[in-house]
Amino acid sequence: MNPTIIEDIKARKVLDSRGNWTIEVDVITRLGFGRCAAPSGASTGKYEVVSLPENNVDKALVEVEESITPEMVGMDAEEQEVIDSILKEVDGTGNFASIGGNTAVALSLANAKAAASSYGLSLYRYLGGNFATEIPYPLGNVIGGGAHAVNATDIQEFLTIPVGAKDAKEALSVNSEIHKRAKNALLKKTKYNLGKGDEGAWAPNIKDEEALKVLSAVSKEVTGETGVEVRLGMDVAASELWDSKAKRYVYKQEGKKRTVDEQVEYISGLIEDYDLFYVEDPIQEEDYEAFAALTKGAKCLICGDDLYVTNVRRLQEGIRKKATNAILIKPNQCGTLTDTYRAVSLAKRSGITPVLSHRSGETVDETIAHLAVAFGCPIIKTGVVGGERIAKLNELIRISEELSTQRGRMAALQ
Ligand code: PGA
Ligand code: ZN
C-alpha cells in the first residue's frame, strides 16, 4: 500500500494577522496529513504571481473543490513536481491568475507536509534528508514603516541579525532583547505614541537615519551584555518609494527626493556608516543596473525581493547582470514548492545567498522554518515578535532540539 496517495483535499478561509481572509488547505493521504495557510504581502512585487483570483478567497475555495481536488485525488503526494505541474495546468494562465498563487502555495506546501507525515517525518527532514543540519540565523524586523505602518519611517524595515549567536535560542533571545529595548530608546525620540507595524516592528514617526542610530546603539548595548555580535540590516522596499514619472526616490519624512545615482550613493553611505550586513531592495524592481552598481564593491549582502519575486528567470537575469549577491525567497511569490526549490538551488549554485522569508500578512503557519533548514538557507527573515512571527521562530527551536543530536549547528554565514 502506498502511504502517500492523496485521498482528499479540503480548503477553508481563515484570518491572517491583518484580519484579512486567506486560504488554508488540508491534504489527506492514506497515512498522512498536511496543512498550510497562505501568507500575503502589502508591499508586493509587480512580477509576483497573482495572489488570489480577484482577491476573492471564496472563489479560490470553489476552484479547489471543483477544479483541483478531482485532479489530485489518487495522485501520489510524493511526486511533488507532478502535483505542482497539475496546479499550473489547472490554472492555465501562467501566473496563477485563475486559481491564485496563494491557493497554489497552500496546496503545494500542504502536499509536501502530508507526504512527510505519511512517513512519520518532519518536513525539513523529508525535504532536506541528511543535508538538513543547520539552523538559519534569524533576521528580525525591529523598527519599520513604509507600506507596513502609517506615518512612520520611509524605509520599510530596520533589521538585526545576531551573527555571533551560538545556537537558535541565543539568536532569538538577542533579537527579542533588542526589540524590547528599542521601545524605550524610541520613546525618547518620538513625540507621538509609539505603535507597531504589520510585522510587529516599532513604527516611530522619525527619519530613517534616526532609526538606524537607535538600532545601532541598542544593539551595541545588548552585545556588550551578552557578548553576541549583532549586525544591522534594512529592507528599503524601494519600489514603494520610486516615483516613475519624476524618476526620483521620494522620502517623505526627510522631505527629500533622490535620483538613481543619489540613491546608490545614499545607500552606499548607510552601508559604510552603520556597517550594514544586509540591504534588501535598495533599488526599485525594474533597475538591475543600479542594483549592480551598488552590489559592485559592497561589503554586505545586497538582496533582491521585489526584484526577483522568487522567479528563476528574473534571478537568471540578475546573475547575468551581477545585480545582487542575495535573494529573498518567498514561496507565495512563485506559487509552488518546486519553483521555490528551483530558485533556491539556482541561487546556491551561483553563489547567491538565499534568505527564506515570511510576508507581512501571516498566520501561525510554521512551514517556512522547515523550508529554511531543508534548503540550507543561512538566513530566515521572519520578524521578532507577534504570534504569527514567533510561530516560525519557536519552530526553529524545536527543529534545533532534534538536530542537536545530529550535528545541528548554526549555518555558515559569509
Ligand atoms: P510584504 O513585505 O510581505 O508586505 O511584501 C515584506 C518584504 O517586503 O520583505
Ligand atoms: Zn522586501
Coordinates of C-alpha atoms and ligand atoms in Angstrom, one line a residue:
M1 CA 0.0 0.0 0.0
N2 CA 1.4 3.4 -1.0
P3 CA 1.1 5.6 2.1
T4 CA 1.4 8.9 0.2
I5 CA -1.6 8.5 -2.1
I6 CA -3.9 11.6 -1.8
E7 CA -7.3 10.7 -0.5
D8 CA -8.9 14.1 0.0
I9 CA -8.2 17.8 -0.1
K10 CA -10.1 20.4 2.0
A11 CA -9.8 24.2 1.8
R12 CA -11.2 26.8 4.1
K13 CA -10.8 30.5 4.7
V14 CA -9.0 31.6 7.9
L15 CA -7.9 35.0 9.1
D16 CA -4.4 36.3 8.7
S17 CA -2.5 38.7 11.1
R18 CA -4.0 41.8 9.4
G19 CA -7.5 40.4 9.8
N20 CA -7.9 39.6 6.2
W21 CA -9.2 36.3 4.9
T22 CA -6.7 33.9 3.5
I23 CA -6.8 30.3 2.3
E24 CA -5.8 27.2 4.3
V25 CA -5.5 23.8 2.7
D26 CA -5.5 20.3 4.2
V27 CA -4.1 17.4 2.2
I28 CA -5.0 14.0 3.5
T29 CA -3.1 11.0 2.3
R30 CA -3.5 7.3 3.1
L31 CA -1.2 7.6 6.1
G32 CA -0.6 11.3 6.5
F33 CA -2.0 14.8 6.8
G34 CA -0.6 18.2 5.9
R35 CA -1.9 21.7 6.5
C36 CA -0.7 25.0 5.2
A37 CA -2.2 28.5 5.2
A38 CA -1.0 31.1 2.7
P39 CA 0.5 34.4 3.8
S40 CA 0.1 37.7 1.9
G41 CA 2.2 40.8 1.1
A42 CA 1.5 44.5 1.4
S43 CA 4.5 45.8 -0.5
T44 CA 4.1 43.2 -3.2
G45 CA 6.4 43.0 -6.2
K46 CA 4.9 43.8 -9.6
Y47 CA 6.1 40.5 -11.0
E48 CA 4.7 38.2 -8.3
V49 CA 2.1 35.6 -9.3
V50 CA -1.4 36.8 -8.7
S51 CA -2.1 36.0 -5.1
L52 CA -5.8 35.3 -5.2
P53 CA -8.4 35.3 -8.0
E54 CA -9.8 38.9 -7.8
N55 CA -8.8 39.0 -4.2
N56 CA -11.6 36.5 -3.6
V57 CA -11.0 33.7 -1.2
D58 CA -14.4 32.2 -1.8
K59 CA -13.7 31.9 -5.5
A60 CA -10.4 30.1 -4.6
L61 CA -12.3 27.7 -2.4
V62 CA -14.6 26.8 -5.3
E63 CA -11.6 26.3 -7.5
V64 CA -10.0 23.9 -5.0
E65 CA -13.2 21.9 -4.7
E66 CA -14.3 21.9 -8.3
S67 CA -11.2 22.0 -10.4
I68 CA -8.2 20.9 -8.3
T69 CA -9.4 18.2 -5.9
P70 CA -10.8 15.9 -8.7
E71 CA -7.4 16.1 -10.4
M72 CA -5.4 15.4 -7.2
V73 CA -7.3 12.6 -5.5
G74 CA -5.5 9.3 -6.3
M75 CA -2.2 11.1 -7.1
D76 CA 1.0 10.4 -5.2
A77 CA 1.9 13.3 -2.8
E78 CA 5.5 12.2 -3.0
E79 CA 5.5 13.3 -6.7
Q80 CA 5.8 17.0 -5.8
E81 CA 6.8 18.1 -9.2
V82 CA 3.8 16.4 -10.8
I83 CA 1.5 17.9 -8.2
D84 CA 2.9 21.3 -8.8
S85 CA 2.6 21.0 -12.6
I86 CA -1.0 19.9 -12.2
L87 CA -1.7 23.1 -10.3
K88 CA -0.2 25.1 -13.2
E89 CA -2.2 23.1 -15.8
V90 CA -5.5 23.6 -13.9
D91 CA -4.7 27.3 -13.6
G92 CA -3.7 27.7 -17.2
T93 CA -2.8 31.4 -17.1
G94 CA 1.0 31.2 -16.4
N95 CA 0.8 33.4 -13.3
F96 CA -1.9 31.7 -11.2
A97 CA -4.4 34.5 -12.1
S98 CA -7.2 31.9 -12.2
I99 CA -6.7 29.7 -9.1
G100 CA -4.5 32.2 -7.2
G101 CA -0.8 31.9 -6.2
N102 CA -1.9 31.6 -2.5
T103 CA -4.2 28.8 -3.3
A104 CA -1.4 27.1 -5.2
V105 CA 1.2 27.6 -2.5
A106 CA -1.0 26.5 0.4
L107 CA -1.8 23.3 -1.5
S108 CA 1.7 22.7 -2.7
L109 CA 3.2 23.0 0.8
A110 CA 0.3 21.1 2.5
N111 CA 1.0 18.3 0.0
A112 CA 4.7 18.1 0.9
K113 CA 3.7 18.2 4.6
A114 CA 1.2 15.3 4.0
A115 CA 3.9 13.3 2.2
A116 CA 6.4 13.9 5.1
S117 CA 3.7 12.9 7.7
S118 CA 2.9 9.7 5.7
Y119 CA 6.4 8.6 6.6
G120 CA 6.4 10.0 10.1
L121 CA 9.0 12.6 9.2
S122 CA 9.3 16.3 9.9
L123 CA 9.0 18.4 6.8
Y124 CA 12.6 19.6 7.0
R125 CA 13.9 16.1 7.2
Y126 CA 11.7 14.8 4.4
L127 CA 12.8 17.6 2.1
G128 CA 16.4 18.0 3.2
G129 CA 17.4 14.5 4.1
N130 CA 20.8 14.3 5.7
F131 CA 21.8 17.7 4.3
A132 CA 19.4 19.4 6.7
T133 CA 21.8 20.0 9.6
E134 CA 22.0 23.8 10.1
I135 CA 19.8 26.4 11.8
P136 CA 19.5 29.7 9.9
Y137 CA 20.2 33.0 11.5
P138 CA 17.0 34.9 12.3
L139 CA 16.9 38.3 10.6
G140 CA 14.4 40.3 12.6
N141 CA 12.4 43.4 11.9
V142 CA 12.8 45.7 14.9
I143 CA 11.8 49.2 13.6
G144 CA 9.8 49.9 10.4
G145 CA 7.4 51.9 8.4
G146 CA 6.9 52.2 4.7
A147 CA 3.8 50.2 3.5
H148 CA 3.6 48.4 6.9
A149 CA 2.7 51.3 9.1
V150 CA 1.2 54.8 9.0
N151 CA 3.4 57.9 9.3
A152 CA 6.5 56.1 10.2
T153 CA 10.0 55.7 8.7
D154 CA 10.3 55.9 4.9
I155 CA 12.5 52.8 4.7
Q156 CA 10.3 49.8 5.4
E157 CA 12.4 47.7 7.8
F158 CA 15.3 48.1 10.1
L159 CA 16.6 44.7 11.0
T160 CA 19.1 42.9 13.2
I161 CA 20.9 39.6 12.8
P162 CA 22.8 38.1 15.7
V163 CA 25.7 36.8 13.6
G164 CA 27.7 35.7 16.8
A165 CA 24.9 33.6 18.2
K166 CA 25.9 30.0 19.0
D167 CA 22.5 28.5 18.7
A168 CA 18.9 29.2 17.9
K169 CA 17.9 30.1 21.5
E170 CA 20.7 32.6 21.9
A171 CA 19.9 34.1 18.5
L172 CA 16.2 34.5 19.3
S173 CA 16.8 35.9 22.7
V174 CA 19.2 38.6 21.4
N175 CA 16.8 39.8 18.7
S176 CA 13.9 40.0 21.2
E177 CA 16.0 41.8 23.8
I178 CA 16.9 44.4 21.1
H179 CA 13.2 44.7 20.2
K180 CA 12.3 45.3 23.9
R181 CA 14.9 47.9 24.5
A182 CA 14.3 49.7 21.2
K183 CA 10.9 50.7 22.6
N184 CA 12.3 52.9 25.4
A185 CA 15.0 54.3 23.2
L186 CA 12.4 55.3 20.5
L187 CA 10.0 56.8 23.1
K188 CA 12.8 59.4 23.8
K189 CA 12.9 60.3 20.1
T190 CA 9.2 60.5 19.1
K191 CA 6.7 62.9 20.3
Y192 CA 3.8 60.7 19.3
N193 CA 2.7 57.4 20.8
L194 CA 4.7 54.5 19.6
G195 CA 2.8 51.9 17.6
K196 CA 3.7 48.8 15.8
G197 CA 3.6 47.9 12.1
D198 CA 2.2 44.8 10.4
E199 CA 5.2 42.7 11.3
G200 CA 5.4 43.7 14.9
A201 CA 8.3 46.2 14.4
W202 CA 8.1 49.6 16.3
A203 CA 6.7 52.2 13.9
P204 CA 8.1 55.6 15.0
N205 CA 7.5 58.9 13.3
I206 CA 11.2 59.6 12.8
K207 CA 13.7 59.8 9.9
D208 CA 15.5 56.7 8.7
E209 CA 18.9 57.6 10.0
E210 CA 17.5 58.2 13.4
A211 CA 16.1 54.7 13.4
L212 CA 19.5 53.4 12.4
K213 CA 21.2 55.3 15.2
V214 CA 18.7 53.9 17.8
L215 CA 19.1 50.4 16.5
S216 CA 22.8 50.6 16.4
A217 CA 23.0 51.9 20.0
V218 CA 20.6 49.3 21.4
S219 CA 22.4 46.5 19.5
K220 CA 25.7 47.6 20.9
E221 CA 24.3 47.7 24.4
V222 CA 22.9 44.1 24.0
T223 CA 26.2 42.9 22.5
G224 CA 28.1 44.4 25.4
E225 CA 26.0 42.5 27.9
T226 CA 25.7 39.2 26.1
G227 CA 28.9 39.0 24.1
V228 CA 26.9 38.1 21.0
E229 CA 27.9 40.1 17.9
V230 CA 24.9 41.7 16.2
R231 CA 24.8 43.3 12.8
L232 CA 22.2 45.6 11.2
G233 CA 20.2 45.3 8.1
M234 CA 17.4 47.1 6.3
D235 CA 14.7 46.4 3.7
V236 CA 14.4 49.7 1.8
A237 CA 11.4 48.3 -0.3
A238 CA 12.5 50.9 -2.8
S239 CA 9.8 50.2 -5.4
E240 CA 7.4 51.8 -2.9
L241 CA 9.5 55.0 -2.8
W242 CA 10.0 55.2 -6.5
D243 CA 8.1 57.8 -8.5
S244 CA 8.4 56.5 -12.0
K245 CA 7.2 59.8 -13.6
A246 CA 9.6 62.0 -11.8
K247 CA 12.3 59.3 -11.8
R248 CA 13.1 60.0 -8.2
Y249 CA 13.0 58.1 -4.9
V250 CA 10.7 60.1 -2.6
Y251 CA 11.5 60.2 1.1
K252 CA 8.5 61.9 2.8
Q253 CA 9.8 62.0 6.4
E254 CA 13.1 63.6 5.2
G255 CA 11.3 65.8 2.6
K256 CA 13.9 64.6 0.1
K257 CA 13.8 63.2 -3.5
R258 CA 16.8 61.3 -4.8
T259 CA 17.8 60.5 -8.4
V260 CA 19.0 57.0 -9.1
D261 CA 22.7 57.9 -8.7
E262 CA 21.9 59.7 -5.5
Q263 CA 20.0 56.7 -4.2
V264 CA 23.0 54.4 -4.9
E265 CA 25.3 56.9 -3.2
Y266 CA 22.9 57.3 -0.2
I267 CA 22.6 53.6 0.4
S268 CA 26.4 53.0 0.0
G269 CA 26.9 55.7 2.6
L270 CA 24.5 54.0 5.0
I271 CA 26.2 50.6 4.5
E272 CA 29.5 52.2 5.3
D273 CA 28.4 54.4 8.3
Y274 CA 26.3 51.7 10.0
D275 CA 28.4 48.7 8.9
L276 CA 25.3 47.1 7.5
F277 CA 25.3 43.3 7.0
Y278 CA 22.2 43.2 4.8
V279 CA 20.3 45.5 2.5
E280 CA 17.1 44.4 0.7
D281 CA 15.6 46.1 -2.3
P282 CA 17.7 49.3 -2.1
I283 CA 16.6 50.0 -5.7
Q284 CA 13.2 49.7 -7.5
E285 CA 12.2 46.4 -9.1
E286 CA 13.0 47.3 -12.7
D287 CA 16.5 48.6 -12.4
Y288 CA 19.0 45.7 -12.4
E289 CA 21.8 48.1 -13.5
A290 CA 21.5 50.4 -10.4
F291 CA 21.4 47.2 -8.3
A292 CA 24.6 46.1 -9.9
A293 CA 26.3 49.5 -9.4
L294 CA 25.5 49.2 -5.7
T295 CA 26.5 45.5 -5.3
K296 CA 29.8 46.1 -7.0
G297 CA 32.2 46.7 -4.2
A298 CA 29.6 46.5 -1.4
K299 CA 30.9 44.6 1.6
C300 CA 27.4 43.5 2.5
L301 CA 24.6 41.3 1.3
I302 CA 22.5 43.1 -1.3
C303 CA 19.3 41.2 -1.6
G304 CA 16.6 41.2 -4.2
D305 CA 13.0 40.7 -3.1
D306 CA 10.6 42.6 -5.5
L307 CA 13.4 42.5 -8.0
Y308 CA 13.3 38.7 -8.3
V309 CA 9.9 37.7 -6.8
T310 CA 11.4 34.1 -6.3
N311 CA 11.3 33.7 -10.1
V312 CA 14.1 31.7 -11.7
R313 CA 14.0 33.8 -15.0
R314 CA 14.4 37.0 -13.1
L315 CA 17.2 35.6 -11.0
Q316 CA 19.0 34.4 -14.1
E317 CA 18.9 38.0 -15.4
G318 CA 20.2 39.2 -12.0
I319 CA 23.0 36.7 -12.1
R320 CA 23.9 37.8 -15.7
K321 CA 23.9 41.4 -14.7
K322 CA 25.6 40.8 -11.3
A323 CA 22.7 42.7 -9.7
T324 CA 22.9 41.2 -6.2
N325 CA 24.6 38.7 -4.0
A326 CA 21.5 37.5 -2.2
I327 CA 17.9 36.7 -3.0
L328 CA 14.8 36.8 -0.8
I329 CA 12.8 33.5 -1.1
K330 CA 9.0 33.8 -0.6
P331 CA 7.1 30.7 -1.7
N332 CA 3.9 32.6 -2.4
Q333 CA 5.6 34.9 -4.8
C334 CA 6.0 32.0 -7.3
G335 CA 3.2 29.7 -6.0
T336 CA 4.8 26.2 -5.7
L337 CA 7.3 24.3 -3.7
T338 CA 9.0 23.1 -6.9
D339 CA 9.6 26.6 -8.2
T340 CA 10.7 27.8 -4.7
Y341 CA 13.3 25.0 -4.6
R342 CA 14.5 25.8 -8.2
A343 CA 15.1 29.4 -7.2
V344 CA 17.0 28.4 -4.1
S345 CA 19.1 25.9 -5.9
L346 CA 20.0 28.2 -8.8
A347 CA 20.9 30.8 -6.2
K348 CA 23.2 28.4 -4.3
R349 CA 24.9 27.2 -7.4
S350 CA 25.6 30.8 -8.4
G351 CA 27.0 32.0 -5.1
I352 CA 23.9 34.0 -4.3
T353 CA 22.8 33.8 -0.6
P354 CA 19.2 32.6 -0.3
V355 CA 17.2 34.2 2.5
L356 CA 13.9 32.5 3.3
S357 CA 11.2 34.9 4.2
H358 CA 7.7 35.4 5.7
R359 CA 5.2 38.0 4.4
S360 CA 3.8 41.0 6.3
G361 CA 0.4 39.2 6.4
E362 CA 0.9 35.9 8.1
T363 CA -0.8 33.1 10.1
V364 CA 0.8 30.9 12.7
D365 CA 1.8 28.5 9.9
E366 CA 5.4 27.4 10.6
T367 CA 6.3 25.9 7.3
I368 CA 9.0 28.3 6.3
A369 CA 11.1 27.4 9.3
H370 CA 11.3 23.8 7.8
L371 CA 12.0 25.1 4.3
A372 CA 14.9 27.2 5.5
V373 CA 16.5 24.3 7.3
A374 CA 15.7 21.8 4.5
F375 CA 17.1 24.0 1.7
G376 CA 20.2 25.1 3.7
C377 CA 19.3 28.8 3.7
P378 CA 21.7 30.5 6.1
I379 CA 19.2 33.2 7.0
I380 CA 15.5 33.3 7.8
K381 CA 13.6 36.6 7.8
T382 CA 10.6 36.3 9.9
G383 CA 10.2 39.2 12.4
V384 CA 10.9 39.2 16.1
V385 CA 7.6 39.3 18.0
G386 CA 3.9 38.6 17.4
G387 CA 2.2 35.2 17.5
E388 CA 2.5 34.7 13.7
R389 CA 6.2 35.5 13.7
I390 CA 7.2 33.5 16.8
A391 CA 5.3 30.5 15.3
K392 CA 8.2 30.2 12.9
L393 CA 10.9 31.2 15.4
N394 CA 9.7 28.7 18.0
E395 CA 9.6 26.0 15.4
L396 CA 13.4 26.7 14.8
I397 CA 13.9 25.9 18.5
R398 CA 12.1 22.6 18.1
I399 CA 14.0 21.7 15.0
S400 CA 17.3 22.6 16.6
E401 CA 16.4 20.3 19.5
E402 CA 16.1 17.4 17.0
L403 CA 19.2 18.4 15.2
S404 CA 21.4 18.8 18.3
T405 CA 21.8 15.0 18.4
Q406 CA 22.7 15.1 14.7
R407 CA 25.4 17.7 14.2
G408 CA 23.0 20.6 14.5
R409 CA 24.7 24.0 14.4
M410 CA 24.2 27.5 13.2
A411 CA 24.5 27.9 9.4
A412 CA 27.7 29.3 7.8
L413 CA 27.4 33.0 7.0
Q414 CA 29.6 34.7 4.5
Ligands
PGA1 P1 5.4 42.2 2.2 O1 6.7 42.8 2.9 O2 5.2 40.9 2.7 O3 4.4 43.2 2.6 O4 5.7 42.2 0.7 C1 7.8 42.1 3.2 C2 9.0 42.5 2.4 O5 9.0 43.4 1.6 O6 10.1 41.8 2.5
ZN2 ZN 11.2 43.1 1.0

